[in-house]
C-alpha angles and dihedrals in degrees: 000000000000090000090056094049100041096076089059094062137262120341116231113207097185130105121279117278091223097069117111128176114243092198116084115227100190096164135039088239093060091048091048092051091051091051092047092050091050094047094048090047089056088054090054090243089287117155089200093055090045091052091048091049092050091048091050092049090048092052092045096052104027103038098069097053092041091050090049092051093045093046091050092049093048091046091055092048092050094048115107115257119236112262096020 
């Protein structure tokens, strides 16, 4: 299919440029509430899925810096001391 479309020019995979929101989001709070409603709807309003998602996000974003700090601390404690 790509071979058929390529002669016609580049293919844009983005959303249409003609879409406009009909809901006014005048404050950051109203935008945040809309995002929260949409996200919780995708989780089928399940507290268990929400907790699992939060745990996964926590591991994804907090594990690398914590592992770096812990690895650095353990490396320093395993290093030979001068004069020993």
